[in-house]
PDB file of C-alpha atoms in Angstrom:
ATOM      1  CA  MET Q   1       1.078 -26.793  -3.518  1.00 84.00           C
ATOM      2  CA  HIS Q   2      -0.498 -25.247  -0.386  1.00 91.00           C
ATOM      3  CA  THR Q   3       2.911 -24.763   1.246  1.00 94.00           C
ATOM      4  CA  LEU Q   4       4.491 -23.087  -1.770  1.00 97.00           C
ATOM      5  CA  ASN Q   5       5.851 -19.706  -0.674  1.00 98.00           C
ATOM      6  CA  ALA Q   6       4.153 -17.785  -3.486  1.00 98.00           C
ATOM      7  CA  ASP Q   7       3.925 -14.000  -3.267  1.00 98.00           C
ATOM      8  CA  LEU Q   8       1.668 -12.798  -6.069  1.00 98.00           C
ATOM      9  CA  HIS Q   9       0.966  -9.197  -5.075  1.00 98.00           C
ATOM     10  CA  CYS Q  10       3.566  -6.443  -4.637  1.00 98.00           C
ATOM     11  CA  HIS Q  11       4.477  -3.042  -6.063  1.00 97.00           C
ATOM     12  CA  SER Q  12       7.629  -1.455  -7.430  1.00 97.00           C
ATOM     13  CA  SER Q  13       8.673   2.135  -8.042  1.00 94.00           C
ATOM     14  CA  ILE Q  14       6.950   1.866 -11.423  1.00 93.00           C
ATOM     15  CA  SER Q  15       3.682   2.504  -9.521  1.00 93.00           C
ATOM     16  CA  ASP Q  16       3.532   3.265  -5.778  1.00 92.00           C
ATOM     17  CA  GLY Q  17       6.269   1.075  -4.325  1.00 94.00           C
ATOM     18  CA  THR Q  18       9.711   2.406  -3.431  1.00 93.00           C
ATOM     19  CA  LEU Q  19      11.980  -0.348  -4.817  1.00 96.00           C
ATOM     20  CA  ALA Q  20      12.909  -0.992  -8.446  1.00 97.00           C
ATOM     21  CA  PRO Q  21      11.657  -4.268  -9.975  1.00 98.00           C
ATOM     22  CA  GLU Q  22      15.186  -5.716  -9.882  1.00 98.00           C
ATOM     23  CA  VAL Q  23      15.577  -4.899  -6.177  1.00 98.00           C
ATOM     24  CA  LEU Q  24      12.182  -6.434  -5.424  1.00 98.00           C
ATOM     25  CA  ALA Q  25      13.157  -9.616  -7.236  1.00 98.00           C
ATOM     26  CA  ALA Q  26      16.332  -9.913  -5.145  1.00 98.00           C
ATOM     27  CA  HIS Q  27      14.356  -9.194  -1.954  1.00 98.00           C
ATOM     28  CA  ALA Q  28      11.787 -11.868  -2.839  1.00 98.00           C
ATOM     29  CA  LYS Q  29      14.531 -14.418  -3.522  1.00 98.00           C
ATOM     30  CA  ALA Q  30      16.355 -13.575  -0.283  1.00 98.00           C
ATOM     31  CA  ASN Q  31      13.109 -14.024   1.668  1.00 97.00           C
ATOM     32  CA  GLY Q  32      12.506 -17.505   0.325  1.00 98.00           C
ATOM     33  CA  VAL Q  33       9.751 -16.673  -2.179  1.00 98.00           C
ATOM     34  CA  GLU Q  34       9.328 -19.619  -4.560  1.00 98.00           C
ATOM     35  CA  LEU Q  35       6.901 -18.042  -7.054  1.00 98.00           C
ATOM     36  CA  TRP Q  36       6.736 -14.289  -7.549  1.00 98.00           C
ATOM     37  CA  ALA Q  37       4.605 -11.724  -9.399  1.00 98.00           C
ATOM     38  CA  LEU Q  38       5.034  -7.956  -9.657  1.00 98.00           C
ATOM     39  CA  THR Q  39       1.572  -6.351  -9.746  1.00 98.00           C
ATOM     40  CA  ASP Q  40       2.004  -2.613 -10.263  1.00 97.00           C
ATOM     41  CA  HIS Q  41      -1.150  -0.495 -10.367  1.00 95.00           C
ATOM     42  CA  ASP Q  42      -2.640  -0.143 -13.865  1.00 95.00           C
ATOM     43  CA  GLU Q  43       0.790  -0.539 -15.452  1.00 95.00           C
ATOM     44  CA  LEU Q  44       2.862  -3.136 -17.308  1.00 97.00           C
ATOM     45  CA  ARG Q  45       6.160  -1.314 -17.814  1.00 95.00           C
ATOM     46  CA  GLY Q  46       7.964  -3.235 -15.070  1.00 97.00           C
ATOM     47  CA  GLN Q  47       7.054  -6.681 -16.355  1.00 98.00           C
ATOM     48  CA  HIS Q  48       9.994  -7.420 -18.627  1.00 98.00           C
ATOM     49  CA  ARG Q  49      12.438  -6.033 -16.060  1.00 98.00           C
ATOM     50  CA  ALA Q  50      10.909  -8.149 -13.290  1.00 98.00           C
ATOM     51  CA  ARG Q  51      10.906 -11.252 -15.483  1.00 98.00           C
ATOM     52  CA  ALA Q  52      14.543 -10.804 -16.457  1.00 98.00           C
ATOM     53  CA  ALA Q  53      15.618 -10.160 -12.858  1.00 98.00           C
ATOM     54  CA  ALA Q  54      13.698 -13.207 -11.605  1.00 98.00           C
ATOM     55  CA  ALA Q  55      15.246 -15.405 -14.314  1.00 98.00           C
ATOM     56  CA  ALA Q  56      18.744 -14.263 -13.375  1.00 98.00           C
ATOM     57  CA  LEU Q  57      18.037 -15.235  -9.756  1.00 98.00           C
ATOM     58  CA  GLY Q  58      16.466 -18.605 -10.580  1.00 98.00           C
ATOM     59  CA  LEU Q  59      13.078 -17.383  -9.300  1.00 98.00           C
ATOM     60  CA  PRO Q  60       9.907 -18.635 -11.073  1.00 98.00           C
ATOM     61  CA  TYR Q  61       7.780 -15.676 -12.197  1.00 98.00           C
ATOM     62  CA  LEU Q  62       4.179 -14.870 -13.168  1.00 98.00           C
ATOM     63  CA  THR Q  63       3.265 -11.657 -14.973  1.00 98.00           C
ATOM     64  CA  GLY Q  64       0.986  -9.407 -12.942  1.00 98.00           C
ATOM     65  CA  THR Q  65      -0.877  -6.136 -12.630  1.00 98.00           C
ATOM     66  CA  GLU Q  66      -3.487  -4.623 -10.303  1.00 98.00           C
ATOM     67  CA  VAL Q  67      -6.405  -2.892 -12.032  1.00 97.00           C
ATOM     68  CA  SER Q  68      -8.368  -0.129 -10.289  1.00 95.00           C
ATOM     69  CA  VAL Q  69     -12.132  -0.683 -10.555  1.00 96.00           C
ATOM     70  CA  THR Q  70     -15.189   1.211  -9.354  1.00 94.00           C
ATOM     71  CA  PHE Q  71     -17.859  -1.064  -7.883  1.00 96.00           C
ATOM     72  CA  ALA Q  72     -20.869   0.058  -5.818  1.00 94.00           C
ATOM     73  CA  GLY Q  73     -19.239   3.476  -5.446  1.00 89.00           C
ATOM     74  CA  GLU Q  74     -16.069   1.974  -3.939  1.00 91.00           C
ATOM     75  CA  THR Q  75     -12.604   1.480  -5.377  1.00 92.00           C
ATOM     76  CA  VAL Q  76     -11.940  -2.239  -5.757  1.00 97.00           C
ATOM     77  CA  HIS Q  77      -8.743  -3.819  -7.078  1.00 98.00           C
ATOM     78  CA  ILE Q  78      -8.521  -6.754  -9.468  1.00 98.00           C
ATOM     79  CA  VAL Q  79      -5.171  -8.492  -9.823  1.00 98.00           C
ATOM     80  CA  GLY Q  80      -4.305 -10.110 -13.143  1.00 98.00           C
ATOM     81  CA  LEU Q  81      -1.849 -13.017 -13.223  1.00 98.00           C
ATOM     82  CA  GLY Q  82      -0.193 -15.010 -15.988  1.00 98.00           C
ATOM     83  CA  PHE Q  83      -1.210 -12.860 -18.961  1.00 98.00           C
ATOM     84  CA  ASP Q  84       0.737 -11.835 -22.057  1.00 98.00           C
ATOM     85  CA  PRO Q  85       2.546  -8.638 -20.978  1.00 98.00           C
ATOM     86  CA  ASP Q  86       2.591  -7.409 -24.583  1.00 98.00           C
ATOM     87  CA  ASP Q  87      -1.170  -7.724 -25.116  1.00 98.00           C
ATOM     88  CA  THR Q  88      -2.342  -4.525 -26.836  1.00 97.00           C
ATOM     89  CA  ARG Q  89      -5.905  -4.475 -25.511  1.00 97.00           C
ATOM     90  CA  LEU Q  90      -4.775  -4.919 -21.909  1.00 98.00           C
ATOM     91  CA  ALA Q  91      -2.192  -2.148 -22.286  1.00 97.00           C
ATOM     92  CA  GLU Q  92      -4.771   0.193 -23.817  1.00 96.00           C
ATOM     93  CA  GLY Q  93      -7.302  -0.540 -21.082  1.00 96.00           C
ATOM     94  CA  LEU Q  94      -4.773   0.168 -18.359  1.00 96.00           C
ATOM     95  CA  ALA Q  95      -3.731   3.399 -20.087  1.00 93.00           C
ATOM     96  CA  ARG Q  96      -7.345   4.585 -20.069  1.00 89.00           C
ATOM     97  CA  THR Q  97      -7.618   3.691 -16.386  1.00 90.00           C
ATOM     98  CA  ARG Q  98      -4.472   5.675 -15.551  1.00 88.00           C
ATOM     99  CA  GLY Q  99      -5.647   8.662 -17.569  1.00 81.00           C
ATOM    100  CA  GLY Q 100      -7.594  10.426 -14.831  1.00 81.00           C
ATOM    101  CA  ARG Q 101      -4.911  10.276 -12.158  1.00 86.00           C
ATOM    102  CA  GLU Q 102      -3.243  13.628 -12.841  1.00 89.00           C
ATOM    103  CA  LEU Q 103      -6.492  15.626 -12.763  1.00 87.00           C
ATOM    104  CA  ARG Q 104      -7.547  13.869  -9.568  1.00 91.00           C
ATOM    105  CA  ALA Q 105      -4.126  14.543  -8.010  1.00 94.00           C
ATOM    106  CA  ARG Q 106      -4.317  18.249  -8.800  1.00 95.00           C
ATOM    107  CA  GLU Q 107      -7.747  18.413  -7.152  1.00 95.00           C
ATOM    108  CA  MET Q 108      -6.347  16.609  -4.106  1.00 97.00           C
ATOM    109  CA  ALA Q 109      -3.531  19.149  -3.891  1.00 97.00           C
ATOM    110  CA  GLU Q 110      -5.986  22.041  -4.111  1.00 97.00           C
ATOM    111  CA  ASP Q 111      -8.014  20.576  -1.267  1.00 97.00           C
ATOM    112  CA  LEU Q 112      -4.901  20.115   0.877  1.00 98.00           C
ATOM    113  CA  ALA Q 113      -3.881  23.710   0.160  1.00 98.00           C
ATOM    114  CA  ARG Q 114      -7.170  24.849   1.677  1.00 97.00           C
ATOM    115  CA  VAL Q 115      -6.068  23.392   5.017  1.00 97.00           C
ATOM    116  CA  GLY Q 116      -2.604  24.929   4.810  1.00 97.00           C
ATOM    117  CA  ILE Q 117      -0.579  22.215   3.058  1.00 97.00           C
ATOM    118  CA  LYS Q 118       0.960  23.908   0.034  1.00 96.00           C
ATOM    119  CA  GLY Q 119       2.781  22.395  -2.923  1.00 97.00           C
ATOM    120  CA  ALA Q 120       1.427  18.891  -2.408  1.00 98.00           C
ATOM    121  CA  PHE Q 121       1.126  18.029  -6.100  1.00 97.00           C
ATOM    122  CA  GLU Q 122       4.756  18.881  -6.826  1.00 96.00           C
ATOM    123  CA  GLY Q 123       5.816  17.202  -3.574  1.00 97.00           C
ATOM    124  CA  ALA Q 124       3.962  13.981  -4.385  1.00 96.00           C
ATOM    125  CA  LEU Q 125       5.317  14.010  -7.929  1.00 94.00           C
ATOM    126  CA  LYS Q 126       8.865  13.756  -6.565  1.00 93.00           C
ATOM    127  CA  TYR Q 127       8.032  10.248  -5.404  1.00 93.00           C
ATOM    128  CA  VAL Q 128       6.695   8.956  -8.725  1.00 89.00           C
ATOM    129  CA  GLY Q 129       7.923  11.122 -11.612  1.00 76.00           C
ATOM    130  CA  ASN Q 130       4.987  10.265 -13.891  1.00 77.00           C
ATOM    131  CA  PRO Q 131       1.675  12.136 -13.342  1.00 84.00           C
ATOM    132  CA  ASP Q 132      -0.151   9.211 -14.990  1.00 83.00           C
ATOM    133  CA  LEU Q 133       0.791   7.034 -12.010  1.00 85.00           C
ATOM    134  CA  ILE Q 134       0.456   9.505  -9.133  1.00 92.00           C
ATOM    135  CA  SER Q 135      -1.587   8.176  -6.216  1.00 92.00           C
ATOM    136  CA  ARG Q 136      -2.571   8.871  -2.623  1.00 94.00           C
ATOM    137  CA  THR Q 137       0.502   6.938  -1.469  1.00 94.00           C
ATOM    138  CA  HIS Q 138       2.795   9.501  -3.097  1.00 95.00           C
ATOM    139  CA  PHE Q 139       0.914  12.325  -1.358  1.00 97.00           C
ATOM    140  CA  ALA Q 140       1.225  10.436   1.920  1.00 97.00           C
ATOM    141  CA  ARG Q 141       5.009  10.196   1.551  1.00 96.00           C
ATOM    142  CA  TYR Q 142       5.217  13.935   0.919  1.00 97.00           C
ATOM    143  CA  LEU Q 143       3.116  14.711   4.005  1.00 98.00           C
ATOM    144  CA  VAL Q 144       5.508  12.599   6.077  1.00 97.00           C
ATOM    145  CA  GLU Q 145       8.489  14.368   4.476  1.00 97.00           C
ATOM    146  CA  ILE Q 146       7.244  17.822   5.503  1.00 97.00           C
ATOM    147  CA  GLY Q 147       6.351  16.702   9.018  1.00 97.00           C
ATOM    148  CA  ALA Q 148       2.578  16.965   8.674  1.00 97.00           C
ATOM    149  CA  CYS Q 149       2.330  13.365   9.931  1.00 97.00           C
ATOM    150  CA  ARG Q 150       4.708  10.884  11.553  1.00 96.00           C
ATOM    151  CA  ASP Q 151       4.110   8.076   9.090  1.00 95.00           C
ATOM    152  CA  THR Q 152       1.906   7.157   6.153  1.00 94.00           C
ATOM    153  CA  GLN Q 153      -0.558   5.341   8.418  1.00 93.00           C
ATOM    154  CA  GLU Q 154      -1.217   8.620  10.253  1.00 97.00           C
ATOM    155  CA  VAL Q 155      -1.657  10.404   6.912  1.00 97.00           C
ATOM    156  CA  PHE Q 156      -4.482   8.066   5.962  1.00 95.00           C
ATOM    157  CA  ARG Q 157      -6.115   8.559   9.363  1.00 96.00           C
ATOM    158  CA  ARG Q 158      -6.085  12.357   9.002  1.00 97.00           C
ATOM    159  CA  TYR Q 159      -6.102  13.025   5.260  1.00 98.00           C
ATOM    160  CA  LEU Q 160      -6.899  11.599   1.814  1.00 96.00           C
ATOM    161  CA  THR Q 161      -9.783   9.343   2.880  1.00 94.00           C
ATOM    162  CA  GLU Q 162     -13.489  10.038   2.531  1.00 91.00           C
ATOM    163  CA  GLY Q 163     -14.590  12.955   4.681  1.00 95.00           C
ATOM    164  CA  LYS Q 164     -10.985  14.120   5.283  1.00 97.00           C
ATOM    165  CA  PRO Q 165      -8.944  16.886   3.572  1.00 97.00           C
ATOM    166  CA  GLY Q 166      -7.430  15.835   0.254  1.00 97.00           C
ATOM    167  CA  TYR Q 167     -10.005  13.174  -0.583  1.00 95.00           C
ATOM    168  CA  VAL Q 168     -11.149  13.200  -4.197  1.00 92.00           C
ATOM    169  CA  PRO Q 169     -13.055  10.204  -5.594  1.00 86.00           C
ATOM    170  CA  HIS Q 170     -12.097   8.799  -8.953  1.00 82.00           C
ATOM    171  CA  ARG Q 171     -14.032   6.679 -11.396  1.00 76.00           C
ATOM    172  CA  TRP Q 172     -11.911   3.756 -12.458  1.00 90.00           C
ATOM    173  CA  ALA Q 173     -12.493   0.895 -14.901  1.00 93.00           C
ATOM    174  CA  ALA Q 174     -15.705  -1.135 -14.868  1.00 95.00           C
ATOM    175  CA  LEU Q 175     -15.420  -4.558 -13.227  1.00 98.00           C
ATOM    176  CA  GLY Q 176     -16.412  -6.421 -16.385  1.00 98.00           C
ATOM    177  CA  ASP Q 177     -13.887  -4.521 -18.493  1.00 97.00           C
ATOM    178  CA  ALA Q 178     -11.002  -5.180 -16.091  1.00 98.00           C
ATOM    179  CA  VAL Q 179     -11.741  -8.912 -15.934  1.00 98.00           C
ATOM    180  CA  ARG Q 180     -12.157  -9.103 -19.719  1.00 98.00           C
ATOM    181  CA  TRP Q 181      -8.817  -7.365 -20.399  1.00 98.00           C
ATOM    182  CA  ILE Q 182      -7.020  -9.866 -18.177  1.00 98.00           C
ATOM    183  CA  VAL Q 183      -8.813 -12.957 -19.468  1.00 98.00           C
ATOM    184  CA  GLU Q 184      -8.444 -12.011 -23.131  1.00 98.00           C
ATOM    185  CA  ALA Q 185      -4.707 -11.510 -22.528  1.00 98.00           C
ATOM    186  CA  GLY Q 186      -4.515 -15.134 -21.363  1.00 98.00           C
ATOM    187  CA  GLY Q 187      -4.474 -14.480 -17.617  1.00 98.00           C
ATOM    188  CA  ILE Q 188      -6.543 -15.162 -14.520  1.00 98.00           C
ATOM    189  CA  ALA Q 189      -8.396 -12.345 -12.730  1.00 99.00           C
ATOM    190  CA  VAL Q 190      -8.246 -12.244  -8.916  1.00 99.00           C
ATOM    191  CA  ILE Q 191     -10.217 -10.136  -6.407  1.00 98.00           C
ATOM    192  CA  ALA Q 192      -7.495  -8.392  -4.399  1.00 98.00           C
ATOM    193  CA  HIS Q 193      -7.675  -8.098  -0.571  1.00 98.00           C
ATOM    194  CA  PRO Q 194     -11.501  -8.257  -0.297  1.00 98.00           C
ATOM    195  CA  GLY Q 195     -11.351  -7.663   3.454  1.00 98.00           C
ATOM    196  CA  ARG Q 196     -10.312  -4.036   2.853  1.00 96.00           C
ATOM    197  CA  TYR Q 197     -13.432  -2.867   1.061  1.00 96.00           C
ATOM    198  CA  LYS Q 198     -16.196  -0.968   2.814  1.00 93.00           C
ATOM    199  CA  LEU Q 199     -18.968  -2.992   1.226  1.00 96.00           C
ATOM    200  CA  THR Q 200     -22.162  -4.197   2.875  1.00 97.00           C
ATOM    201  CA  PRO Q 201     -22.660  -7.983   2.964  1.00 97.00           C
ATOM    202  CA  ASN Q 202     -25.084  -7.681   0.029  1.00 98.00           C
ATOM    203  CA  GLN Q 203     -22.636  -5.561  -1.962  1.00 98.00           C
ATOM    204  CA  GLU Q 204     -19.806  -7.999  -1.257  1.00 98.00           C
ATOM    205  CA  TYR Q 205     -21.955 -10.915  -2.411  1.00 98.00           C
ATOM    206  CA  ALA Q 206     -22.795  -8.939  -5.563  1.00 98.00           C
ATOM    207  CA  LEU Q 207     -19.083  -8.256  -6.148  1.00 98.00           C
ATOM    208  CA  PHE Q 208     -18.232 -11.955  -5.997  1.00 98.00           C
ATOM    209  CA  SER Q 209     -21.240 -12.907  -8.109  1.00 98.00           C
ATOM    210  CA  ASP Q 210     -20.582 -10.305 -10.807  1.00 98.00           C
ATOM    211  CA  PHE Q 211     -16.862 -11.067 -10.814  1.00 98.00           C
ATOM    212  CA  LYS Q 212     -17.538 -14.773 -11.368  1.00 98.00           C
ATOM    213  CA  GLU Q 213     -20.117 -14.011 -14.068  1.00 98.00           C
ATOM    214  CA  HIS Q 214     -17.608 -11.842 -15.958  1.00 98.00           C
ATOM    215  CA  GLY Q 215     -15.036 -14.661 -15.964  1.00 98.00           C
ATOM    216  CA  GLY Q 216     -13.087 -13.971 -12.767  1.00 98.00           C
ATOM    217  CA  ARG Q 217     -11.560 -17.109 -11.295  1.00 98.00           C
ATOM    218  CA  ALA Q 218      -9.745 -16.354  -8.020  1.00 99.00           C
ATOM    219  CA  VAL Q 219      -9.681 -14.344  -4.791  1.00 98.00           C
ATOM    220  CA  GLU Q 220      -6.850 -13.330  -2.456  1.00 98.00           C
ATOM    221  CA  VAL Q 221      -7.415 -15.333   0.709  1.00 98.00           C
ATOM    222  CA  VAL Q 222      -4.097 -14.685   2.454  1.00 98.00           C
ATOM    223  CA  THR Q 223      -2.801 -11.142   1.997  1.00 97.00           C
ATOM    224  CA  GLY Q 224      -1.023  -8.478   4.019  1.00 96.00           C
ATOM    225  CA  SER Q 225      -4.112  -6.585   5.177  1.00 96.00           C
ATOM    226  CA  HIS Q 226      -6.181  -9.662   6.108  1.00 97.00           C
ATOM    227  CA  THR Q 227      -6.648 -10.938   9.639  1.00 96.00           C
ATOM    228  CA  ALA Q 228      -6.787 -14.604  10.629  1.00 96.00           C
ATOM    229  CA  GLN Q 229     -10.576 -14.255  10.615  1.00 97.00           C
ATOM    230  CA  ASP Q 230     -10.395 -12.914   7.057  1.00 97.00           C
ATOM    231  CA  TYR Q 231      -8.389 -15.988   5.986  1.00 97.00           C
ATOM    232  CA  VAL Q 232     -11.215 -18.195   7.219  1.00 97.00           C
ATOM    233  CA  LYS Q 233     -13.970 -16.015   5.750  1.00 98.00           C
ATOM    234  CA  TYR Q 234     -12.491 -15.696   2.266  1.00 98.00           C
ATOM    235  CA  ALA Q 235     -11.412 -19.320   2.098  1.00 98.00           C
ATOM    236  CA  SER Q 236     -15.079 -20.119   2.732  1.00 98.00           C
ATOM    237  CA  MET Q 237     -16.201 -17.652   0.061  1.00 98.00           C
ATOM    238  CA  ALA Q 238     -13.677 -19.102  -2.399  1.00 98.00           C
ATOM    239  CA  ARG Q 239     -15.275 -22.509  -1.891  1.00 98.00           C
ATOM    240  CA  GLU Q 240     -18.809 -21.102  -2.079  1.00 98.00           C
ATOM    241  CA  PHE Q 241     -18.158 -19.346  -5.402  1.00 98.00           C
ATOM    242  CA  GLY Q 242     -15.882 -21.998  -6.847  1.00 98.00           C
ATOM    243  CA  LEU Q 243     -12.888 -19.638  -6.927  1.00 98.00           C
ATOM    244  CA  LEU Q 244      -9.205 -20.408  -6.729  1.00 98.00           C
ATOM    245  CA  ALA Q 245      -7.240 -18.915  -3.820  1.00 98.00           C
ATOM    246  CA  SER Q 246      -4.315 -16.516  -4.130  1.00 98.00           C
ATOM    247  CA  ARG Q 247      -1.639 -15.331  -1.697  1.00 98.00           C
ATOM    248  CA  GLY Q 248       0.281 -12.034  -1.778  1.00 98.00           C
ATOM    249  CA  SER Q 249       1.827  -9.608   0.686  1.00 98.00           C
ATOM    250  CA  ASP Q 250       0.834  -6.364  -1.118  1.00 97.00           C
ATOM    251  CA  PHE Q 251       4.355  -5.219  -0.265  1.00 97.00           C
ATOM    252  CA  HIS Q 252       5.194  -1.601  -1.156  1.00 96.00           C
ATOM    253  CA  SER Q 253       8.210  -0.550   0.891  1.00 94.00           C
ATOM    254  CA  PRO Q 254      10.482  -1.797   3.683  1.00 92.00           C
ATOM    255  CA  GLU Q 255       9.597   1.296   5.723  1.00 85.00           C
ATOM    256  CA  GLU Q 256       5.834   1.281   5.122  1.00 86.00           C
ATOM    257  CA  SER Q 257       4.554  -2.266   4.666  1.00 83.00           C
ATOM    258  CA  HIS Q 258       3.330  -4.309   7.634  1.00 84.00           C
ATOM    259  CA  THR Q 259       3.999  -7.586   5.814  1.00 94.00           C
ATOM    260  CA  ASP Q 260       7.269  -8.359   4.081  1.00 97.00           C
ATOM    261  CA  LEU Q 261       7.589 -10.267   0.823  1.00 97.00           C
ATOM    262  CA  GLY Q 262       7.306 -13.999   1.474  1.00 96.00           C
ATOM    263  CA  ALA Q 263       6.282 -13.606   5.132  1.00 97.00           C
ATOM    264  CA  LEU Q 264       2.603 -14.608   4.928  1.00 97.00           C
ATOM    265  CA  PRO Q 265       1.041 -17.777   6.376  1.00 96.00           C
ATOM    266  CA  TYR Q 266       0.423 -20.542   3.878  1.00 97.00           C
ATOM    267  CA  LEU Q 267      -2.938 -20.984   2.175  1.00 96.00           C
ATOM    268  CA  PRO Q 268      -5.493 -23.091   4.076  1.00 94.00           C
ATOM    269  CA  GLY Q 269      -5.617 -26.679   2.879  1.00 91.00           C
ATOM    270  CA  GLU Q 270      -9.274 -26.639   1.885  1.00 94.00           C
ATOM    271  CA  VAL Q 271      -8.818 -24.205  -1.028  1.00 98.00           C
ATOM    272  CA  GLN Q 272      -7.197 -24.732  -4.424  1.00 98.00           C
ATOM    273  CA  PRO Q 273      -4.195 -22.436  -5.042  1.00 98.00           C
ATOM    274  CA  VAL Q 274      -4.446 -20.185  -8.091  1.00 98.00           C
ATOM    275  CA  TRP Q 275      -1.001 -21.277  -9.269  1.00 98.00           C
ATOM    276  CA  THR Q 276      -2.277 -24.799  -9.930  1.00 97.00           C
ATOM    277  CA  ALA Q 277      -4.195 -23.320 -12.879  1.00 98.00           C
ATOM    278  CA  LEU Q 278      -1.225 -21.245 -14.043  1.00 98.00           C
ATOM    279  CA  GLN Q 279       1.547 -23.825 -14.316  1.00 97.00           C
ATOM    280  CA  GLU Q 280       1.888 -23.348 -18.066  1.00 97.00           C
ATOM    281  CA  ARG Q 281       2.123 -19.564 -17.576  1.00 98.00           C
ATOM    282  CA  VAL Q 282       4.926 -19.667 -15.005  1.00 98.00           C
ATOM    283  CA  LEU Q 283       8.128 -18.219 -16.472  1.00 96.00           C
ATOM    284  CA  ARG Q 284      10.906 -20.491 -15.231  1.00 94.00           C
ATOM    285  CA  PRO Q 285      14.646 -19.772 -15.310  1.00 84.00           C
TER     286      PRO Q 285
END
């Protein structure tokens, strides 16, 4: 189970990835992924397409999403795995979470215009099509397109982050609500890439404690943005809090992502993989 090449965190063009769900499924299969989940931000519309594509390829599949949460003033992401993709309460909760994206995006564009970057809202919208799903990533792609930055990594060093032009905070779902939506839909909630958050040690401990209290059951130990030291740290925290361990590349695009689908190290042997608790929820060909 620890050497299963599971990739349970990636994004399609339904949210802020660049590949369609069907193309992602083929890419996962070609890269040797043995259990796959599409986890678009605050959205379920790609689930049936991803499931059908995976089935056609003989690739076992878990439903997925990534819910945006505000915790201690920071944006934190909670992945849901193995839920009913047609659950009404989950869909309604995600719709409410998406609802503020367009207003935030227009404010981001206004701020960028003040430093000479015009038309950013319309430019970003070209990369997503739906204002309900517009994100900083779409702005970053536009800034690369117009030559303001060489790549999206440079964009996030110079723009769109706290204290830089184009940064606008957004209040997302509450942690307890996000976990409840996932659990009540029959899934398992997972703290996504905890090594990315700018939380103090006390705030991080509170995040894990509150998450567990609300019914959360897993944490991403091995993920694209984690270092080897992070693998060790979050494997230890998984054991301390009695959480299952997940693994996912957080793949968005062949041109932008540091870690390809299926290319992560295996989970450490001392943790219990999240998929051991999801065997009945795996959609097999």
